[in-house]
Amino acid sequence: MSAGRPSDFRLVAGAAVAALGFLGIPFLIAATPIEPVMGIVQKIFYFHVPCAYLLFLSTFVCAGASIAYLFKGSEGGDRLALCSAELGVLFGLCVLVTGPLWARVAWGVYWQWDARLTSALLLWLMLVGYLLARRYGGPAAKRLAAGLALFAAVDAPLVYVSVNVWRTIHPNTSVITQSVPEMKLAVRLAALLFLVLWGVLLALRLRLERARAALGELELACEDALEGP
Amino acid sequence: MPAASPGWWAQAAQIARKDLRLEWRSREVLFTMTFLATLVVLIFSFAFIAGDDSSLSPSVTAGILWVAVLFSGTVGLSRTFDREREGEAIRSLLLSPVPRSAIYAGKVVATTVLMFMVELIVTPLAAVFFSTTISTHAAWLALLLLLGTIGFAAVGVVFSAGLLRSRSRDVLLSVMLFPIVAPVVMAGARGTSLLLDPATPDMGGALLWTQVLAVAAVVFVTVGLWAFEPVATGE
């Protein structure tokens, strides 16, 4: 791929913003007041929550792109679905690692079958299932994975409702965070920053997939030319 | 002018009848599924029952029952579709002038009927093993199982059809299916547990879970009718 295309400029700019942001945000987080109930561990919140947003965003991008692939045959949609599913698994892993670290201190246990935890875990498992189906699904892998993404998208509200009802029968969790303006600002900036990072990673990953597809076509064309009369 | 082809419903019914007739000739899937479900129930009783007390709490009984349904249903699904692979039967099925959605509906009906027959045997068996009374709300319990089975089959048929030519289809079916049907299992197991509880029967809760199961069944069947064609027969 040649340098100097407009998308390259946006990529470099995005990467620079993300890099600068990740240098700066620790100072901002350090400047937020310490939460009186949970103490210093509450600060993991500034990375945990943006990652959770991105897990949900990735799932819906994946589902939307899968629908475009399934019903319109868009190869680009399939590539976008794959890349966002991978990012969803990555950021979801961040959620599932940072969450228990915080919970161990705040709740005394690593895991609670809380509504939000369980929904996030199930959503993450669906994305892992998507990647497994995509990779080992045989000749129909792409369509199969796209079907899974479609079901995952309609399933998400059902999961949320049923997990909520399931847990409200035994309510024993409470996540109370006082909304101090500095905290709100820090968490919003962190969310924005993670969104930029997500965008940059997605663009990079999509570029790789596009290059791979183009290479495949070239190889086919090459074979045709060599075998031709 | 060709003779008018039968309507959509008739075609779906025909597909379901074909599958059930094939199954009835050997009863292979029915017998193996029932035996597997019974074994799952037994294995759980070996794991959970300790000491003199041979009864389990309703929530454990309900959980065991639904896990047995889930496992035997998964095995049943993959066996039903193995049959379509033998002799490339699926090719003739797809070449026949039947709407894909009718094929899907027929398959869902056949799978649901098979699974429901297994449930009719395994549920009383579980009740006997765990000294639980199921006769109090038998019809309601059957409705819960039926709705859950429809939801399960609606997703499972789409995935097993797509997995027809994959080498690792057995494990992939579970990997894809279980997270998606998690709400169905949750609603089914919780609802069943509320119905089985003799001390504090919670009818309102059971009704709520029945509604969740009904919504899940409707949503999954709708998406399945829509997605079966591109997922199973894309090219």
GROMACS .gro file of C-alpha atoms in nm:
model
  464
    1MET     CA    1   0.000   0.000   0.000
    2SER     CA    2   0.143   0.336  -0.099
    3ALA     CA    3   0.184   0.608   0.161
    4GLY     CA    4   0.021   0.947   0.135
    5ARG     CA    5  -0.340   0.842   0.085
    6PRO     CA    6  -0.595   1.044   0.280
    7SER     CA    7  -0.679   0.743   0.497
    8ASP     CA    8  -0.313   0.721   0.597
    9PHE     CA    9  -0.323   1.079   0.723
   10ARG     CA   10  -0.634   1.008   0.928
   11LEU     CA   11  -0.477   0.693   1.066
   12VAL     CA   12  -0.158   0.871   1.171
   13ALA     CA   13  -0.358   1.156   1.320
   14GLY     CA   14  -0.579   0.914   1.511
   15ALA     CA   15  -0.283   0.716   1.637
   16ALA     CA   16  -0.113   1.040   1.750
   17VAL     CA   17  -0.428   1.153   1.935
   18ALA     CA   18  -0.455   0.814   2.104
   19ALA     CA   19  -0.087   0.812   2.201
   20LEU     CA   20  -0.100   1.165   2.341
   21GLY     CA   21  -0.424   1.088   2.519
   22PHE     CA   22  -0.285   0.778   2.687
   23LEU     CA   23   0.014   0.984   2.804
   24GLY     CA   24  -0.212   1.255   2.942
   25ILE     CA   25  -0.509   1.065   3.087
   26PRO     CA   26  -0.320   0.915   3.386
   27PHE     CA   27  -0.263   1.269   3.516
   28LEU     CA   28  -0.628   1.351   3.477
   29ILE     CA   29  -0.729   1.030   3.654
   30ALA     CA   30  -0.479   1.099   3.932
   31ALA     CA   31  -0.636   1.444   3.974
   32THR     CA   32  -0.989   1.306   4.028
   33PRO     CA   33  -1.094   1.286   4.391
   34ILE     CA   34  -1.069   0.950   4.564
   35GLU     CA   35  -1.410   0.790   4.593
   36PRO     CA   36  -1.499   0.782   4.965
   37VAL     CA   37  -1.662   0.436   4.978
   38MET     CA   38  -1.445   0.228   4.746
   39GLY     CA   39  -1.123   0.420   4.774
   40ILE     CA   40  -0.842   0.406   4.523
   41VAL     CA   41  -0.969   0.092   4.344
   42GLN     CA   42  -1.253   0.295   4.197
   43LYS     CA   43  -1.000   0.445   3.956
   44ILE     CA   44  -0.998   0.129   3.747
   45PHE     CA   45  -1.344   0.249   3.643
   46TYR     CA   46  -1.189   0.496   3.396
   47PHE     CA   47  -1.053   0.213   3.184
   48HIS     CA   48  -1.317  -0.047   3.263
   49VAL     CA   49  -1.624   0.149   3.153
   50PRO     CA   50  -1.488   0.268   2.814
   51CYS     CA   51  -1.385  -0.091   2.736
   52ALA     CA   52  -1.738  -0.207   2.819
   53TYR     CA   53  -1.886   0.056   2.583
   54LEU     CA   54  -1.654  -0.070   2.309
   55LEU     CA   55  -1.755  -0.431   2.370
   56PHE     CA   56  -2.117  -0.333   2.301
   57LEU     CA   57  -2.022  -0.108   2.008
   58SER     CA   58  -1.816  -0.387   1.850
   59THR     CA   59  -2.102  -0.634   1.883
   60PHE     CA   60  -2.347  -0.406   1.708
   61VAL     CA   61  -2.102  -0.306   1.434
   62CYS     CA   62  -2.031  -0.676   1.383
   63ALA     CA   63  -2.402  -0.757   1.361
   64GLY     CA   64  -2.479  -0.467   1.125
   65ALA     CA   65  -2.190  -0.557   0.896
   66SER     CA   66  -2.293  -0.923   0.906
   67ILE     CA   67  -2.644  -0.831   0.791
   68ALA     CA   68  -2.492  -0.637   0.500
   69TYR     CA   69  -2.288  -0.946   0.411
   70LEU     CA   70  -2.572  -1.196   0.449
   71PHE     CA   71  -2.840  -1.008   0.259
   72LYS     CA   72  -2.640  -0.791   0.019
   73GLY     CA   73  -2.336  -1.015  -0.031
   74SER     CA   74  -2.105  -0.729   0.068
   75GLU     CA   75  -1.751  -0.864   0.111
   76GLY     CA   76  -1.654  -0.537   0.278
   77GLY     CA   77  -1.928  -0.597   0.532
   78ASP     CA   78  -1.784  -0.938   0.607
   79ARG     CA   79  -1.437  -0.791   0.662
   80LEU     CA   80  -1.576  -0.517   0.888
   81ALA     CA   81  -1.769  -0.779   1.088
   82LEU     CA   82  -1.458  -0.990   1.137
   83CYS     CA   83  -1.240  -0.696   1.244
   84SER     CA   84  -1.495  -0.554   1.487
   85ALA     CA   85  -1.557  -0.899   1.637
   86GLU     CA   86  -1.184  -0.932   1.704
   87LEU     CA   87  -1.177  -0.588   1.867
   88GLY     CA   88  -1.486  -0.678   2.068
   89VAL     CA   89  -1.310  -0.986   2.203
   90LEU     CA   90  -1.002  -0.775   2.286
   91PHE     CA   91  -1.186  -0.496   2.468
   92GLY     CA   92  -1.422  -0.746   2.624
   93LEU     CA   93  -1.122  -0.924   2.770
   94CYS     CA   94  -1.013  -0.591   2.922
   95VAL     CA   95  -1.360  -0.556   3.078
   96LEU     CA   96  -1.356  -0.910   3.213
   97VAL     CA   97  -1.007  -0.870   3.361
   98THR     CA   98  -1.043  -0.523   3.512
   99GLY     CA   99  -1.391  -0.595   3.650
  100PRO     CA  100  -1.294  -0.883   3.884
  101LEU     CA  101  -0.980  -0.694   3.995
  102TRP     CA  102  -1.207  -0.417   4.118
  103ALA     CA  103  -1.473  -0.651   4.251
  104ARG     CA  104  -1.223  -0.842   4.467
  105VAL     CA  105  -1.166  -0.525   4.667
  106ALA     CA  106  -1.512  -0.368   4.645
  107TRP     CA  107  -1.732  -0.676   4.689
  108GLY     CA  108  -1.480  -0.919   4.841
  109VAL     CA  109  -1.525  -1.169   4.557
  110TYR     CA  110  -1.393  -1.181   4.203
  111TRP     CA  111  -1.722  -1.262   4.041
  112GLN     CA  112  -2.086  -1.187   4.115
  113TRP     CA  113  -2.373  -1.310   3.899
  114ASP     CA  114  -2.481  -0.954   3.856
  115ALA     CA  115  -2.698  -0.856   3.558
  116ARG     CA  116  -2.438  -0.642   3.388
  117LEU     CA  117  -2.150  -0.884   3.448
  118THR     CA  118  -2.344  -1.178   3.315
  119SER     CA  119  -2.470  -0.995   3.006
  120ALA     CA  120  -2.119  -0.873   2.923
  121LEU     CA  121  -1.981  -1.225   2.969
  122LEU     CA  122  -2.247  -1.378   2.742
  123LEU     CA  123  -2.193  -1.113   2.477
  124TRP     CA  124  -1.820  -1.179   2.490
  125LEU     CA  125  -1.877  -1.556   2.459
  126MET     CA  126  -2.091  -1.494   2.150
  127LEU     CA  127  -1.810  -1.291   1.990
  128VAL     CA  128  -1.559  -1.567   2.071
  129GLY     CA  129  -1.807  -1.812   1.916
  130TYR     CA  130  -1.820  -1.587   1.609
  131LEU     CA  131  -1.441  -1.602   1.568
  132LEU     CA  132  -1.433  -1.981   1.623
  133ALA     CA  133  -1.714  -2.036   1.369
  134ARG     CA  134  -1.541  -1.801   1.128
  135ARG     CA  135  -1.215  -1.987   1.158
  136TYR     CA  136  -1.320  -2.353   1.181
  137GLY     CA  137  -1.663  -2.340   1.016
  138GLY     CA  138  -1.552  -2.498   0.688
  139PRO     CA  139  -1.667  -2.379   0.346
  140ALA     CA  140  -1.968  -2.190   0.479
  141ALA     CA  141  -1.778  -2.027   0.767
  142LYS     CA  142  -1.845  -1.666   0.669
  143ARG     CA  143  -2.220  -1.710   0.631
  144LEU     CA  144  -2.240  -1.918   0.944
  145ALA     CA  145  -2.054  -1.661   1.153
  146ALA     CA  146  -2.271  -1.385   1.008
  147GLY     CA  147  -2.580  -1.580   1.113
  148LEU     CA  148  -2.439  -1.609   1.464
  149ALA     CA  149  -2.379  -1.231   1.475
  150LEU     CA  150  -2.737  -1.170   1.365
  151PHE     CA  151  -2.874  -1.395   1.640
  152ALA     CA  152  -2.637  -1.236   1.893
  153ALA     CA  153  -2.775  -0.890   1.814
  154VAL     CA  154  -3.139  -0.989   1.865
  155ASP     CA  155  -3.039  -1.195   2.166
  156ALA     CA  156  -2.867  -0.909   2.349
  157PRO     CA  157  -3.188  -0.743   2.478
  158LEU     CA  158  -3.331  -1.084   2.573
  159VAL     CA  159  -3.013  -1.165   2.764
  160TYR     CA  160  -3.029  -0.833   2.943
  161VAL     CA  161  -3.394  -0.868   3.042
  162SER     CA  162  -3.368  -1.228   3.158
  163VAL     CA  163  -3.045  -1.176   3.350
  164ASN     CA  164  -3.198  -0.870   3.514
  165VAL     CA  165  -3.507  -1.060   3.627
  166TRP     CA  166  -3.296  -1.357   3.728
  167ARG     CA  167  -3.082  -1.142   3.954
  168THR     CA  168  -3.347  -0.909   4.094
  169ILE     CA  169  -3.487  -1.214   4.270
  170HIS     CA  170  -3.176  -1.201   4.492
  171PRO     CA  171  -3.050  -0.843   4.488
  172ASN     CA  172  -2.721  -0.826   4.672
  173THR     CA  173  -2.501  -0.600   4.469
  174SER     CA  174  -2.470  -0.228   4.477
  175VAL     CA  175  -2.247  -0.018   4.262
  176ILE     CA  176  -2.276   0.338   4.382
  177THR     CA  177  -2.049   0.598   4.240
  178GLN     CA  178  -2.084   0.957   4.344
  179SER     CA  179  -2.093   1.173   4.039
  180VAL     CA  180  -1.827   1.436   4.099
  181PRO     CA  181  -1.774   1.668   3.798
  182GLU     CA  182  -1.402   1.580   3.771
  183MET     CA  183  -1.491   1.210   3.763
  184LYS     CA  184  -1.750   1.264   3.492
  185LEU     CA  185  -1.503   1.459   3.283
  186ALA     CA  186  -1.231   1.198   3.327
  187VAL     CA  187  -1.457   0.909   3.235
  188ARG     CA  188  -1.592   1.093   2.932
  189LEU     CA  189  -1.245   1.178   2.808
  190ALA     CA  190  -1.130   0.822   2.869
  191ALA     CA  191  -1.429   0.692   2.671
  192LEU     CA  192  -1.350   0.928   2.384
  193LEU     CA  193  -0.988   0.822   2.389
  194PHE     CA  194  -1.072   0.453   2.381
  195LEU     CA  195  -1.311   0.522   2.093
  196VAL     CA  196  -1.026   0.681   1.895
  197LEU     CA  197  -0.802   0.386   1.978
  198TRP     CA  198  -1.076   0.148   1.867
  199GLY     CA  199  -1.115   0.338   1.540
  200VAL     CA  200  -0.740   0.332   1.471
  201LEU     CA  201  -0.713  -0.040   1.545
  202LEU     CA  202  -1.020  -0.112   1.332
  203ALA     CA  203  -0.881   0.086   1.039
  204LEU     CA  204  -0.545  -0.091   1.063
  205ARG     CA  205  -0.704  -0.431   1.086
  206LEU     CA  206  -0.941  -0.356   0.796
  207ARG     CA  207  -0.647  -0.246   0.585
  208LEU     CA  208  -0.478  -0.579   0.649
  209GLU     CA  209  -0.793  -0.771   0.552
  210ARG     CA  210  -0.837  -0.563   0.237
  211ALA     CA  211  -0.476  -0.626   0.140
  212ARG     CA  212  -0.526  -0.996   0.204
  213ALA     CA  213  -0.837  -1.003  -0.018
  214ALA     CA  214  -0.656  -0.810  -0.293
  215LEU     CA  215  -0.361  -1.050  -0.271
  216GLY     CA  216  -0.596  -1.347  -0.304
  217GLU     CA  217  -0.750  -1.197  -0.617
  218LEU     CA  218  -0.406  -1.128  -0.765
  219GLU     CA  219  -0.299  -1.485  -0.701
  220LEU     CA  220  -0.612  -1.614  -0.875
  221ALA     CA  221  -0.555  -1.382  -1.170
  222CYS     CA  222  -0.192  -1.495  -1.185
  223GLU     CA  223  -0.293  -1.862  -1.196
  224ASP     CA  224  -0.548  -1.790  -1.469
  225ALA     CA  225  -0.287  -1.607  -1.675
  226LEU     CA  226  -0.035  -1.889  -1.643
  227GLU     CA  227  -0.286  -2.160  -1.726
  228GLY     CA  228  -0.448  -1.964  -2.010
  229PRO     CA  229  -0.393  -2.051  -2.374
  230MET     CA  230  -5.011  -2.438  -1.696
  231PRO     CA  231  -4.853  -2.645  -1.420
  232ALA     CA  232  -5.064  -2.772  -1.137
  233ALA     CA  233  -5.084  -2.526  -0.850
  234SER     CA  234  -4.813  -2.610  -0.597
  235PRO     CA  235  -4.922  -2.667  -0.238
  236GLY     CA  236  -4.919  -2.369  -0.006
  237TRP     CA  237  -4.635  -2.274   0.225
  238TRP     CA  238  -4.790  -2.440   0.529
  239ALA     CA  239  -4.854  -2.764   0.343
  240GLN     CA  240  -4.495  -2.771   0.221
  241ALA     CA  241  -4.355  -2.707   0.569
  242ALA     CA  242  -4.578  -2.981   0.708
  243GLN     CA  243  -4.459  -3.214   0.433
  244ILE     CA  244  -4.092  -3.154   0.524
  245ALA     CA  245  -4.165  -3.213   0.891
  246ARG     CA  246  -4.358  -3.529   0.806
  247LYS     CA  247  -4.071  -3.657   0.592
  248ASP     CA  248  -3.820  -3.604   0.875
  249LEU     CA  249  -4.043  -3.765   1.135
  250ARG     CA  250  -4.125  -4.060   0.911
  251LEU     CA  251  -3.755  -4.122   0.845
  252GLU     CA  252  -3.690  -4.103   1.218
  253TRP     CA  253  -3.982  -4.333   1.297
  254ARG     CA  254  -3.841  -4.606   1.072
  255SER     CA  255  -3.520  -4.644   1.271
  256ARG     CA  256  -3.607  -4.447   1.589
  257GLU     CA  257  -3.231  -4.400   1.610
  258VAL     CA  258  -3.224  -4.036   1.722
  259LEU     CA  259  -3.523  -4.075   1.951
  260PHE     CA  260  -3.379  -4.371   2.141
  261THR     CA  261  -3.024  -4.237   2.167
  262MET     CA  262  -3.146  -3.890   2.271
  263THR     CA  263  -3.374  -4.029   2.540
  264PHE     CA  264  -3.098  -4.251   2.672
  265LEU     CA  265  -2.848  -3.965   2.673
  266ALA     CA  266  -3.092  -3.735   2.856
  267THR     CA  267  -3.157  -4.006   3.115
  268LEU     CA  268  -2.785  -4.059   3.164
  269VAL     CA  269  -2.728  -3.685   3.212
  270VAL     CA  270  -2.996  -3.682   3.484
  271LEU     CA  271  -2.838  -3.987   3.649
  272ILE     CA  272  -2.484  -3.851   3.635
  273PHE     CA  273  -2.603  -3.533   3.803
  274SER     CA  274  -2.775  -3.731   4.077
  275PHE     CA  275  -2.451  -3.918   4.146
  276ALA     CA  276  -2.277  -3.580   4.170
  277PHE     CA  277  -2.535  -3.394   4.379
  278ILE     CA  278  -2.711  -3.640   4.606
  279ALA     CA  279  -2.530  -3.703   4.931
  280GLY     CA  280  -2.624  -3.883   5.250
  281ASP     CA  281  -2.973  -4.014   5.327
  282ASP     CA  282  -3.165  -3.732   5.166
  283SER     CA  283  -3.263  -3.828   4.813
  284SER     CA  284  -3.447  -3.507   4.731
  285LEU     CA  285  -3.291  -3.202   4.576
  286SER     CA  286  -3.400  -2.841   4.594
  287PRO     CA  287  -3.640  -2.748   4.309
  288SER     CA  288  -3.385  -2.515   4.151
  289VAL     CA  289  -3.127  -2.796   4.123
  290THR     CA  290  -3.384  -3.039   3.981
  291ALA     CA  291  -3.498  -2.780   3.728
  292GLY     CA  292  -3.138  -2.704   3.632
  293ILE     CA  293  -3.055  -3.072   3.580
  294LEU     CA  294  -3.367  -3.121   3.368
  295TRP     CA  295  -3.286  -2.827   3.141
  296VAL     CA  296  -2.921  -2.927   3.103
  297ALA     CA  297  -3.036  -3.275   3.001
  298VAL     CA  298  -3.275  -3.120   2.746
  299LEU     CA  299  -3.000  -2.893   2.613
  300PHE     CA  300  -2.744  -3.173   2.570
  301SER     CA  301  -2.978  -3.427   2.417
  302GLY     CA  302  -3.124  -3.158   2.190
  303THR     CA  303  -2.779  -3.064   2.060
  304VAL     CA  304  -2.698  -3.425   1.982
  305GLY     CA  305  -3.039  -3.472   1.820
  306LEU     CA  306  -2.990  -3.165   1.601
  307SER     CA  307  -2.655  -3.276   1.466
  308ARG     CA  308  -2.783  -3.630   1.400
  309THR     CA  309  -3.090  -3.503   1.212
  310PHE     CA  310  -2.867  -3.304   0.981
  311ASP     CA  311  -2.614  -3.586   0.939
  312ARG     CA  312  -2.898  -3.767   0.767
  313GLU     CA  313  -2.928  -3.487   0.511
  314ARG     CA  314  -2.557  -3.515   0.438
  315GLU     CA  315  -2.569  -3.887   0.363
  316GLY     CA  316  -2.612  -3.936  -0.010
  317GLU     CA  317  -2.623  -3.556  -0.056
  318ALA     CA  318  -2.991  -3.556   0.042
  319ILE     CA  319  -2.965  -3.187   0.125
  320ARG     CA  320  -2.890  -3.110  -0.240
  321SER     CA  321  -3.216  -3.267  -0.356
  322LEU     CA  322  -3.399  -3.091  -0.077
  323LEU     CA  323  -3.259  -2.753  -0.182
  324LEU     CA  324  -3.324  -2.825  -0.552
  325SER     CA  325  -3.690  -2.901  -0.485
  326PRO     CA  326  -3.920  -2.604  -0.558
  327VAL     CA  327  -3.997  -2.544  -0.192
  328PRO     CA  328  -3.937  -2.203  -0.031
  329ARG     CA  329  -3.633  -2.215   0.195
  330SER     CA  330  -3.839  -2.077   0.481
  331ALA     CA  331  -4.075  -2.375   0.449
  332ILE     CA  332  -3.778  -2.614   0.472
  333TYR     CA  333  -3.668  -2.425   0.783
  334ALA     CA  334  -4.013  -2.436   0.941
  335GLY     CA  335  -4.046  -2.808   0.869
  336LYS     CA  336  -3.709  -2.879   1.027
  337VAL     CA  337  -3.794  -2.673   1.336
  338VAL     CA  338  -4.123  -2.856   1.378
  339ALA     CA  339  -3.959  -3.199   1.338
  340THR     CA  340  -3.681  -3.114   1.586
  341THR     CA  341  -3.931  -2.972   1.836
  342VAL     CA  342  -4.151  -3.282   1.816
  343LEU     CA  343  -3.853  -3.513   1.869
  344MET     CA  344  -3.715  -3.313   2.161
  345PHE     CA  345  -4.058  -3.283   2.319
  346MET     CA  346  -4.107  -3.660   2.308
  347VAL     CA  347  -3.776  -3.699   2.492
  348GLU     CA  348  -3.885  -3.440   2.748
  349LEU     CA  349  -4.211  -3.625   2.807
  350ILE     CA  350  -4.008  -3.927   2.917
  351VAL     CA  351  -3.723  -3.757   3.101
  352THR     CA  352  -3.926  -3.510   3.309
  353PRO     CA  353  -4.131  -3.771   3.503
  354LEU     CA  354  -3.812  -3.975   3.539
  355ALA     CA  355  -3.631  -3.680   3.696
  356ALA     CA  356  -3.931  -3.624   3.924
  357VAL     CA  357  -3.911  -3.985   4.041
  358PHE     CA  358  -3.536  -3.974   4.096
  359PHE     CA  359  -3.542  -3.649   4.293
  360SER     CA  360  -3.873  -3.704   4.478
  361THR     CA  361  -4.031  -3.398   4.320
  362THR     CA  362  -4.400  -3.355   4.243
  363ILE     CA  363  -4.467  -3.244   3.887
  364SER     CA  364  -4.837  -3.320   3.867
  365THR     CA  365  -4.948  -2.996   4.039
  366HIS     CA  366  -4.870  -2.777   3.739
  367ALA     CA  367  -4.813  -3.045   3.475
  368ALA     CA  368  -4.970  -2.853   3.185
  369TRP     CA  369  -4.784  -2.536   3.267
  370LEU     CA  370  -4.458  -2.727   3.295
  371ALA     CA  371  -4.522  -2.885   2.954
  372LEU     CA  372  -4.587  -2.538   2.810
  373LEU     CA  373  -4.255  -2.410   2.951
  374LEU     CA  374  -4.068  -2.705   2.802
  375LEU     CA  375  -4.245  -2.667   2.466
  376LEU     CA  376  -4.173  -2.292   2.438
  377GLY     CA  377  -3.810  -2.341   2.539
  378THR     CA  378  -3.771  -2.624   2.289
  379ILE     CA  379  -3.914  -2.413   2.006
  380GLY     CA  380  -3.666  -2.134   2.086
  381PHE     CA  381  -3.378  -2.380   2.102
  382ALA     CA  382  -3.473  -2.555   1.777
  383ALA     CA  383  -3.528  -2.224   1.596
  384VAL     CA  384  -3.164  -2.124   1.651
  385GLY     CA  385  -3.022  -2.475   1.629
  386VAL     CA  386  -3.168  -2.555   1.286
  387VAL     CA  387  -3.007  -2.246   1.129
  388PHE     CA  388  -2.666  -2.326   1.274
  389SER     CA  389  -2.671  -2.701   1.201
  390ALA     CA  390  -2.772  -2.633   0.841
  391GLY     CA  391  -2.480  -2.391   0.804
  392LEU     CA  392  -2.244  -2.640   0.967
  393LEU     CA  393  -2.339  -2.921   0.729
  394ARG     CA  394  -2.003  -2.920   0.550
  395SER     CA  395  -1.778  -2.825   0.839
  396ARG     CA  396  -1.548  -3.090   0.980
  397SER     CA  397  -1.572  -2.972   1.342
  398ARG     CA  398  -1.951  -2.928   1.325
  399ASP     CA  399  -2.034  -3.111   1.647
  400VAL     CA  400  -1.828  -2.896   1.878
  401LEU     CA  401  -1.899  -2.576   1.681
  402LEU     CA  402  -2.274  -2.631   1.713
  403SER     CA  403  -2.247  -2.623   2.093
  404VAL     CA  404  -2.001  -2.333   2.089
  405MET     CA  405  -2.237  -2.121   1.880
  406LEU     CA  406  -2.566  -2.239   2.023
  407PHE     CA  407  -2.513  -2.232   2.401
  408PRO     CA  408  -2.442  -1.859   2.448
  409ILE     CA  409  -2.734  -1.766   2.223
  410VAL     CA  410  -2.983  -1.992   2.401
  411ALA     CA  411  -2.858  -1.892   2.748
  412PRO     CA  412  -3.168  -1.676   2.812
  413VAL     CA  413  -3.390  -1.971   2.715
  414VAL     CA  414  -3.212  -2.202   2.959
  415MET     CA  415  -3.220  -1.937   3.230
  416ALA     CA  416  -3.590  -1.866   3.184
  417GLY     CA  417  -3.675  -2.234   3.150
  418ALA     CA  418  -3.482  -2.345   3.455
  419ARG     CA  419  -3.602  -2.057   3.675
  420GLY     CA  420  -3.962  -2.097   3.565
  421THR     CA  421  -3.954  -2.473   3.619
  422SER     CA  422  -3.798  -2.428   3.960
  423LEU     CA  423  -4.075  -2.188   4.065
  424LEU     CA  424  -4.340  -2.436   3.948
  425LEU     CA  425  -4.176  -2.731   4.123
  426ASP     CA  426  -4.142  -2.557   4.456
  427PRO     CA  427  -4.419  -2.699   4.678
  428ALA     CA  428  -4.359  -2.467   4.974
  429THR     CA  429  -4.363  -2.126   4.807
  430PRO     CA  430  -4.520  -2.152   4.463
  431ASP     CA  431  -4.457  -1.825   4.284
  432MET     CA  432  -4.713  -1.810   4.005
  433GLY     CA  433  -4.636  -1.450   3.910
  434GLY     CA  434  -4.268  -1.534   3.863
  435ALA     CA  435  -4.349  -1.844   3.662
  436LEU     CA  436  -4.580  -1.640   3.439
  437LEU     CA  437  -4.305  -1.385   3.381
  438TRP     CA  438  -4.057  -1.655   3.279
  439THR     CA  439  -4.319  -1.814   3.052
  440GLN     CA  440  -4.355  -1.478   2.879
  441VAL     CA  441  -3.976  -1.449   2.840
  442LEU     CA  442  -3.970  -1.795   2.680
  443ALA     CA  443  -4.259  -1.706   2.449
  444VAL     CA  444  -4.088  -1.384   2.339
  445ALA     CA  445  -3.760  -1.572   2.282
  446ALA     CA  446  -3.940  -1.837   2.074
  447VAL     CA  447  -4.115  -1.575   1.860
  448VAL     CA  448  -3.797  -1.369   1.811
  449PHE     CA  449  -3.579  -1.670   1.725
  450VAL     CA  450  -3.831  -1.820   1.482
  451THR     CA  451  -3.872  -1.483   1.308
  452VAL     CA  452  -3.497  -1.430   1.271
  453GLY     CA  453  -3.456  -1.793   1.168
  454LEU     CA  454  -3.716  -1.767   0.889
  455TRP     CA  455  -3.534  -1.460   0.769
  456ALA     CA  456  -3.176  -1.582   0.804
  457PHE     CA  457  -3.204  -1.950   0.713
  458GLU     CA  458  -3.178  -1.897   0.339
  459PRO     CA  459  -2.861  -1.680   0.332
  460VAL     CA  460  -2.688  -1.877   0.611
  461ALA     CA  461  -2.765  -2.227   0.487
  462THR     CA  462  -2.768  -2.180   0.112
  463GLY     CA  463  -2.570  -1.865   0.044
  464GLU     CA  464  -2.408  -1.945  -0.286
   0.00000   0.00000   0.00000
